[in-house]
Coordinates of C-alpha atoms in Angstrom, one line a residue:
X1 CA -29.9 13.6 99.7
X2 CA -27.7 15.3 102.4
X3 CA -26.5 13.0 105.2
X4 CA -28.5 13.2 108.5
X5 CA -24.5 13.2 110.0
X6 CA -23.9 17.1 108.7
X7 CA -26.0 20.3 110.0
X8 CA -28.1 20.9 106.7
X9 CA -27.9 25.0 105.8
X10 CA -30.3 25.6 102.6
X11 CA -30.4 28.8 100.7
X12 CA -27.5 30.6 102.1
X13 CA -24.6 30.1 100.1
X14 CA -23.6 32.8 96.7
X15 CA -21.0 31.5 94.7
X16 CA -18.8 33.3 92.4
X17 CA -17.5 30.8 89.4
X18 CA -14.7 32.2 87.6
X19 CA -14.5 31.0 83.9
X20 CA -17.3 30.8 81.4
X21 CA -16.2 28.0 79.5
X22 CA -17.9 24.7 79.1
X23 CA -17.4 23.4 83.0
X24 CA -18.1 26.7 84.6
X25 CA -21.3 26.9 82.3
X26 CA -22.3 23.3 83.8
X27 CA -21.4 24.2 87.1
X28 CA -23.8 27.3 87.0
X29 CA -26.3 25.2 85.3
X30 CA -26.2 22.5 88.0
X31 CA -26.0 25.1 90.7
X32 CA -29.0 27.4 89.7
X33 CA -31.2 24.5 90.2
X34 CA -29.9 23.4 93.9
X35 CA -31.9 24.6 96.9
X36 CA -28.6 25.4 99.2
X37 CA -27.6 28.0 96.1
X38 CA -29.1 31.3 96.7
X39 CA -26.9 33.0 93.8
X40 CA -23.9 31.8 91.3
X41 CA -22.0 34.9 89.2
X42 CA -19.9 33.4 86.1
X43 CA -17.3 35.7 86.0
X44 CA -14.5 35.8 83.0
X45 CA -12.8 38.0 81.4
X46 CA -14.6 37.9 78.0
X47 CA -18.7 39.1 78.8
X48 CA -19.7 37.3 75.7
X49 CA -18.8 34.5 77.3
X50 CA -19.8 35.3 80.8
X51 CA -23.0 35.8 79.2
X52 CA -23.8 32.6 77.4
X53 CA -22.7 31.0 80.5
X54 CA -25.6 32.7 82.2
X55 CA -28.2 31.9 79.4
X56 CA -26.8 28.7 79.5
X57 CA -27.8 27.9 83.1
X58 CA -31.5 29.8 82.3
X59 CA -31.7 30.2 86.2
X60 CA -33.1 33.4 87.6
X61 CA -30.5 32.8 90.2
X62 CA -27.4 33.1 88.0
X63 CA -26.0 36.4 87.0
X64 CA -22.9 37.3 85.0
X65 CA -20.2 40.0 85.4
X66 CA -16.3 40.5 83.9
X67 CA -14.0 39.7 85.7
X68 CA -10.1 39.6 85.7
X69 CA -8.7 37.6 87.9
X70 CA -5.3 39.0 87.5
X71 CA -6.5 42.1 88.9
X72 CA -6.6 41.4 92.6
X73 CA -7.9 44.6 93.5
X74 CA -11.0 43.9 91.3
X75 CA -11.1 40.3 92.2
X76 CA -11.6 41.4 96.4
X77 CA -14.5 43.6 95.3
X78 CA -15.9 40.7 93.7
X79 CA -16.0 38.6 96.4
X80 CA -17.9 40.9 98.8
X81 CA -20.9 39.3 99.8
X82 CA -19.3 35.5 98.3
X83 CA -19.1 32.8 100.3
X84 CA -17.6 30.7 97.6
X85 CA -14.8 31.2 95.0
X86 CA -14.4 28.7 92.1
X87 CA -11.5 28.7 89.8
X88 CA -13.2 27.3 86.0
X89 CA -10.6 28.9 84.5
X90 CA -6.7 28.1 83.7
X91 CA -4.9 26.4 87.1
X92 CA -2.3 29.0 86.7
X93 CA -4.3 31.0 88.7
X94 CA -5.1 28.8 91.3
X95 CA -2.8 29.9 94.1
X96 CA -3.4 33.5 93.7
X97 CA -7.1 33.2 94.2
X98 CA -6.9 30.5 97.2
X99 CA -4.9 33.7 99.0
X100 CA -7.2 36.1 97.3
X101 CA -10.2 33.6 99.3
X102 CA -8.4 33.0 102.2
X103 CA -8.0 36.8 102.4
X104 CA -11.7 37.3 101.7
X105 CA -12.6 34.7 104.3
X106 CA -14.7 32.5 101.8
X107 CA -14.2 28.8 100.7
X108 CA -12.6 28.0 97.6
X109 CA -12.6 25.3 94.8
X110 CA -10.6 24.6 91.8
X111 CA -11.0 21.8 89.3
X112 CA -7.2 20.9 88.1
X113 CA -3.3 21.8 89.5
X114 CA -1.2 24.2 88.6
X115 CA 1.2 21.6 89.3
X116 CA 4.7 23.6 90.6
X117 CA 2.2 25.3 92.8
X118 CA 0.3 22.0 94.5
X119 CA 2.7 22.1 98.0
X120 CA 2.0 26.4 98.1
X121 CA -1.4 25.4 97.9
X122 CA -1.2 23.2 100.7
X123 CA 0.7 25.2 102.8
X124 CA -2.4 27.3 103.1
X125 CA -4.7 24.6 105.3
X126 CA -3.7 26.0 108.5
X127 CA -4.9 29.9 107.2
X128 CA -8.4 28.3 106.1
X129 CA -8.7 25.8 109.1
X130 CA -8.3 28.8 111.7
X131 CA -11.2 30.6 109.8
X132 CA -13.3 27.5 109.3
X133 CA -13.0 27.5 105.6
X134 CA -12.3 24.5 102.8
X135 CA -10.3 25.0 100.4
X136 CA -11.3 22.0 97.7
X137 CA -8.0 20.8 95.1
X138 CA -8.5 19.7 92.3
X139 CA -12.5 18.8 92.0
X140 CA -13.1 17.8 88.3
X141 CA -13.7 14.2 86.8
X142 CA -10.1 13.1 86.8
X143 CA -8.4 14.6 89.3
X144 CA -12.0 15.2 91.1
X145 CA -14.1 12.2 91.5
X146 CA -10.9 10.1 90.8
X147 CA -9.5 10.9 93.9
X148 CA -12.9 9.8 96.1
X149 CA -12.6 6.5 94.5
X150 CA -9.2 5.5 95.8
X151 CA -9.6 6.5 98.7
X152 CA -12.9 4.4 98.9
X153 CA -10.7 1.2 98.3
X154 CA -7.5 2.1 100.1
X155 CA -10.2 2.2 103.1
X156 CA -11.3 -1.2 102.3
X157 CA -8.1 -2.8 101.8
X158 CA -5.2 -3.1 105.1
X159 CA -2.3 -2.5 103.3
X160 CA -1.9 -0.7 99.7
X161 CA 0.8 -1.5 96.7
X162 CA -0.3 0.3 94.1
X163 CA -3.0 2.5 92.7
X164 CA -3.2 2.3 88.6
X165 CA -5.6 5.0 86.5
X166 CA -6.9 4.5 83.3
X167 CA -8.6 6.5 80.9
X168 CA -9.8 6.4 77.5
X169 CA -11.9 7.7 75.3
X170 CA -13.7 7.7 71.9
X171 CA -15.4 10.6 69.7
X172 CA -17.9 9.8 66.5
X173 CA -17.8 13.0 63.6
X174 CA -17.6 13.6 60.7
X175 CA -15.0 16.1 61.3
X176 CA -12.6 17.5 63.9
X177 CA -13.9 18.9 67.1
X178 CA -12.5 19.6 70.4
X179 CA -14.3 18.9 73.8
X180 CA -11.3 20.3 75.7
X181 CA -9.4 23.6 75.6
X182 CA -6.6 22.7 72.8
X183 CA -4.0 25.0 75.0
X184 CA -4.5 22.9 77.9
X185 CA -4.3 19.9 76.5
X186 CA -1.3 20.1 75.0
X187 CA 0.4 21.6 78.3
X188 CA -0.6 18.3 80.1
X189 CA 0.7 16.2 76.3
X190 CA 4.0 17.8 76.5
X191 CA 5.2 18.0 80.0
X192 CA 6.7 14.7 81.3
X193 CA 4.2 12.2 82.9
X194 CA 4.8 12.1 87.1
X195 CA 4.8 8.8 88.5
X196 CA 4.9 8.2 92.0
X197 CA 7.5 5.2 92.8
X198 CA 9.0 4.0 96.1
X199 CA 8.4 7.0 98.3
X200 CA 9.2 9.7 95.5
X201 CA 8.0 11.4 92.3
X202 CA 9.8 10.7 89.0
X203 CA 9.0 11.7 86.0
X204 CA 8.9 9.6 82.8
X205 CA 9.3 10.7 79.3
X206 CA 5.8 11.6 77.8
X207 CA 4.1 8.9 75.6
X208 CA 5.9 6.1 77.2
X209 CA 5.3 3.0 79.0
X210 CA 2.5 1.8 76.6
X211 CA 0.3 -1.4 77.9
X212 CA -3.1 -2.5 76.6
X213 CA -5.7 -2.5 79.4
X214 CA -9.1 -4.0 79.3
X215 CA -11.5 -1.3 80.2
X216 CA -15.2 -2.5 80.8
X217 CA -17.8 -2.6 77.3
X218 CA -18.0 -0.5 74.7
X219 CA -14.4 -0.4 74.8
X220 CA -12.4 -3.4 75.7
X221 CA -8.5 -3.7 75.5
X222 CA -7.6 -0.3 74.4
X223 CA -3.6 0.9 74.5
X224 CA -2.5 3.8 76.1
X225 CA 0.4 5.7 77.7
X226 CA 1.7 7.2 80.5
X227 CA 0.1 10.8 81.1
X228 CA 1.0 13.6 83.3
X229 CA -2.2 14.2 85.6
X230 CA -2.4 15.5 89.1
X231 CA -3.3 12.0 91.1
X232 CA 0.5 10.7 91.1
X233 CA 1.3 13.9 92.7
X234 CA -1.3 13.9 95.6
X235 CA -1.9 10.5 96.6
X236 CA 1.5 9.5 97.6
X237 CA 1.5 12.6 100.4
X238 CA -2.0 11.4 101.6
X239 CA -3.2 8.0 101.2
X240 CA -1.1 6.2 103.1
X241 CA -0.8 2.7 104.0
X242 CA 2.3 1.9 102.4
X243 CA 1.1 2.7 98.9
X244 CA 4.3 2.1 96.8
X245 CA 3.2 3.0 93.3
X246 CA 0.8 5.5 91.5
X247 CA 0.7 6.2 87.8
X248 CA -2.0 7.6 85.1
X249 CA -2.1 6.3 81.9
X250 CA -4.4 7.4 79.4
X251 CA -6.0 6.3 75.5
X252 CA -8.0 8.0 73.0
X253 CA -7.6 8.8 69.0
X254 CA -6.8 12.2 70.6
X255 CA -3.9 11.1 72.8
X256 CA -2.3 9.2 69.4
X257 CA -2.6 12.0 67.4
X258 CA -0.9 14.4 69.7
X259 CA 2.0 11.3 70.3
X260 CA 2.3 11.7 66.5
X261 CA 2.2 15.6 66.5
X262 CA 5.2 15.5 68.8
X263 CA 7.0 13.7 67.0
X264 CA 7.0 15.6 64.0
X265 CA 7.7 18.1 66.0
X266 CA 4.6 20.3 66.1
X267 CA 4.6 21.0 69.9
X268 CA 8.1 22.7 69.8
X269 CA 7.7 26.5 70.8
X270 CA 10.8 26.9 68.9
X271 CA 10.2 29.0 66.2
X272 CA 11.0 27.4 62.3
X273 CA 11.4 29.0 59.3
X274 CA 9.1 28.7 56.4
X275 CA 9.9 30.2 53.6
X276 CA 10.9 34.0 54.7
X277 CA 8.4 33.7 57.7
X278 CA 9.1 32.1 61.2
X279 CA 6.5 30.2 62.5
X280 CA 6.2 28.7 66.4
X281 CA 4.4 25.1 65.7
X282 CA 2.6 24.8 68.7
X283 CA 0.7 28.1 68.3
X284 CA 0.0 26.9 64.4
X285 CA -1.3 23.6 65.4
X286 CA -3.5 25.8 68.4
X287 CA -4.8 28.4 65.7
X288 CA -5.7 25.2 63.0
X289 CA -7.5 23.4 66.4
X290 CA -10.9 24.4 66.7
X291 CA -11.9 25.8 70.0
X292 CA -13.5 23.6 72.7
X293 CA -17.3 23.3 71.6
X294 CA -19.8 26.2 72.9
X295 CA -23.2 24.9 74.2
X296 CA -25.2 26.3 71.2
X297 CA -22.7 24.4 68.3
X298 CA -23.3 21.3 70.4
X299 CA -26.7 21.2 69.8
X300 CA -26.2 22.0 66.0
X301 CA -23.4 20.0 65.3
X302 CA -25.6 16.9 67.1
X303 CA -28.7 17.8 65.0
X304 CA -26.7 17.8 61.4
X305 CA -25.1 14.8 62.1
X306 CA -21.6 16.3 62.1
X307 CA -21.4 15.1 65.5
X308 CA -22.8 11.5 66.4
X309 CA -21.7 10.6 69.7
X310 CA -18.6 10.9 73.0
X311 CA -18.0 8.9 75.9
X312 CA -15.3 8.0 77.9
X313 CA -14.3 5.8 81.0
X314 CA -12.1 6.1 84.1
X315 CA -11.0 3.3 85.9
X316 CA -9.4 3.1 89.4
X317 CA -7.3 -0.1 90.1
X318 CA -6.1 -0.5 93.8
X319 CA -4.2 -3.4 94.3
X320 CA -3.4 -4.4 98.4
X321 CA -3.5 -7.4 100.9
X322 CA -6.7 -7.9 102.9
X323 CA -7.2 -10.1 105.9
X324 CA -3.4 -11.6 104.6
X325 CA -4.8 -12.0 101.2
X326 CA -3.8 -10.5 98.0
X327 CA -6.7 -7.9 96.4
X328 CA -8.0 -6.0 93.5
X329 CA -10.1 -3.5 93.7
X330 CA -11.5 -1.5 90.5
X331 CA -14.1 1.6 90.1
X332 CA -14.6 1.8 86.7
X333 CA -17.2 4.7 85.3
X334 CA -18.5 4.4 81.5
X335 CA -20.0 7.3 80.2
X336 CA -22.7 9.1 80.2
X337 CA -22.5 9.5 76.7
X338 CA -22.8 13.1 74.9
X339 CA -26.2 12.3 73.2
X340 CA -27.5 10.9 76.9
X341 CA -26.1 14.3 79.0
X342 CA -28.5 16.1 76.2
X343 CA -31.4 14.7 78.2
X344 CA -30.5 16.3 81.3
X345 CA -28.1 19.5 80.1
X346 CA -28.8 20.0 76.6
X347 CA -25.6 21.9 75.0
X348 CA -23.5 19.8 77.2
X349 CA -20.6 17.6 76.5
X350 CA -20.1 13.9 77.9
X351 CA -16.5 15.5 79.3
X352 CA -18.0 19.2 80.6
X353 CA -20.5 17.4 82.3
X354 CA -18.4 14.5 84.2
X355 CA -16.2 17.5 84.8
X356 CA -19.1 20.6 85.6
X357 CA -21.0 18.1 87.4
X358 CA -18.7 16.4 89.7
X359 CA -17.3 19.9 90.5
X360 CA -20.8 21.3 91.3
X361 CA -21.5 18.6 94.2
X362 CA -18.4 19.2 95.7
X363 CA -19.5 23.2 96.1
X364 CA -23.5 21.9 97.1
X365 CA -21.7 19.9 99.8
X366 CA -20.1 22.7 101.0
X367 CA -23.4 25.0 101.1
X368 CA -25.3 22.0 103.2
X369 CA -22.3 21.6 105.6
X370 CA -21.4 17.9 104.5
X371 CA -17.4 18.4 103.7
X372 CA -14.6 17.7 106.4
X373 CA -12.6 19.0 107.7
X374 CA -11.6 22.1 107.2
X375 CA -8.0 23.6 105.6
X376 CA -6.7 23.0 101.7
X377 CA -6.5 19.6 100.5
X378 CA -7.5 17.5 97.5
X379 CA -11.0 15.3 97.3
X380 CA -8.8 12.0 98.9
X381 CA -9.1 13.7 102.4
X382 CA -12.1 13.9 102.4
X383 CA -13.7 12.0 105.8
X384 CA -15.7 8.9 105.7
X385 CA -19.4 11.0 105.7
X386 CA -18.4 13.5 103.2
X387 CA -17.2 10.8 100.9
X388 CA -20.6 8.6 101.2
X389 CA -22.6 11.4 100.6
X390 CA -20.5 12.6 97.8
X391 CA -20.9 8.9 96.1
X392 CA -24.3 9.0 96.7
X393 CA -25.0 12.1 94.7
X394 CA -22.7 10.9 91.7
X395 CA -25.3 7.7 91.5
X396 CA -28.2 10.7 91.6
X397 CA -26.5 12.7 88.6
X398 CA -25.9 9.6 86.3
X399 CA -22.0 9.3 87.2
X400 CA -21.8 5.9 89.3
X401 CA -19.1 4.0 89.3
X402 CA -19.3 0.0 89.7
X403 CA -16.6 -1.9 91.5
X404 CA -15.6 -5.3 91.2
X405 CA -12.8 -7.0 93.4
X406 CA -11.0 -9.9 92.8

């Protein structure tokens, strides 16, 4: 429900979602249905997939178009008549299209960093806050709703130590599938893990640093490793209170098996011989992958029993001093499950729609006039208001986290 603190503006916002792939189709999906939407285009380059992105969503108010969005002369035409720009697609493009919406005078959003190009991001506020724009960083699951958690705490605590993330995950077939884009998650496997320590970013080799951590039921004390994500990078520049220490560590079959694949080498993009024929590993173990799961092999896959279940958790550890005394504080999110998202997305993944969902709020909230302030930043600058209305629409869409503090 939008907060009685924020002008409400219904029905006047078209939003142009760049990639087709499994978060952009939720985020269309999710959109078509809100009241404040008058119009979402899934752009991409491929119009297959533009397409089933718009059958996807079945909304009368979302259309589909091809798109490049390294053509900026066809990008600015696109945008006429936008008052949004999403980027669903790879983070590599994310600076060029916060110019390309700062030129067009139109908000932005993107889901995950490009990270070389997080500080040129930033360096944009002052362009967006002059025009009364927002220009959203980093709006998925984790970074995304991540980010709104720690800040929740670090306000609740008086001075801040450390903030720990943990992830994990667990998948039920009968044989490989991939929620994820294969490509992208290897980038994030194979680039050394940022950890934010004593005032400064280091990296740490990938893999390392392993610890068992006891994530809430189903999953219990799970192992897992340092991973390179976006938070370390952010929350170090913005949340303050003499936070010493950030890292992201993360669990899974998945993030084993690509620890494994490393070692043997099959991330190199150094080509090896075999036999008379040269052969990069990386792009062999990306061709062997299967592709992240469409909508429509979803459903089938769930129906033949190939595919049984997903789920996941995040959890967000804050440790600080209150009132002179020494506190914990943990938001920790189980779930949904894939079989449960069917209920209210069917052809949805347990990842696309943590992801596609906690995205779509952030760009609803922008429509009803319920995100401050204005200018670039990532989701932990967001004030006090837009951060309890953005909680209280995660508890409406299934994705409420429960904290406990010790």
């Amino acid at each position: 429900m939008p907060s009685a603190a924020f002008p409400v503006t219904v029905g006047r916002m078209r939003v142009l979602i760049l990639g087709s792939g499994a978060q952009g189709a939720v985020m269309a999906h999710y959109l078509g249905r809100s009241d404040a939407i008058d119009e979402v285009v899934c752009a991409d380059v491929s119009k297959p997939r533009a397409d089933t992105a718009r059958r996807f969503a079945a909304s009368r108010k979302v259309k589909s178009t091809v798109l490049d969005a390294s053509k900026r002369r066809e990008l600015s035409r696109a945008l006429r008549g936008m008052d949004m720009l999403v980027n669903a697609a790879l983070p590599r493009f994310n600076l060029p299209l916060t110019k390309a919406a700062l030129d067009a005078s139109v908000h932005y959003q993107d889901l995950a960093a490009d990270y070389p190009m997080i500080d040129s991001q930033l360096r944009l506020s002052k362009g967006f806050a002059r025009k009364g724009r927002i220009g959203l960083m980093q709006c998925g699951g984790s970074p995304g709703i991540t980010n709104v958690l720690a800040r929740e705490a670090v306000e609740s605590l008086d001075t801040v130590d450390s903030v720990k993330l943990r992830l994990t995950s667990r998948i039920e077939s009968t044989r490989p599938v991939s929620l994820w884009s294969v490509a992208v998650a290897l980038d994030d496997m194979e680039e050394p893990p940022a950890v934010f320590r004593d005032g400064r970013v280091v990296r740490v080799p990938p893999f390392s640093d392993e610890e068992v951590f006891d994530f809430p039921p189903p999953f219990g004390l799970q192992p897992v490793l340092q991973h390179m994500h976006e938070e370390p990078l952010t929350f170090g520049k913005f949340l303050g209170k003499g936070l010493r220490y950030v890292d992201l560590k993360m669990g899974g079959h998945h993030v084993y098996q690509m620890k494994e694949a490393m070692a043997l080498g099959l991330l190199s993009r150094k080509p090896v011989k075999v036999g008379k024929t040269a052969v990069v590993p990386r792009a062999l173990l990306i061709a062997l992958s299967p592709p992240a799961l469409a909508p429509d092999q979803v459903t089938k896959l769930l129906r033949s029993g190939i595919l049984h279940d997903a789920t996941g958790c995040h959890v967000v550890q804050v440790e600080g001093t209150k009132g002179g005394s020494r506190r914990v504080l943990r938001y920790a999110s189980v779930g949904p499950s894939l079989r449960a998202v069917q209920e209210w997305i069917p052809g949805a993944t347990n990842m696309s729609y943590r992801v596609g969902v906690g995205a779509a709020i952030f760009v609803e909230m922008v429509a009803r006039g319920q995100v401050k302030p204005t200018g670039v930043y990532p989701p932990e600058c967001l004030d006090d208001s837009s951060r309890s209305v953005y909680l209280e629409e995660l508890r409406a869409n299934h994705l409420a986290p429960e904290l406990t503090e010790r």
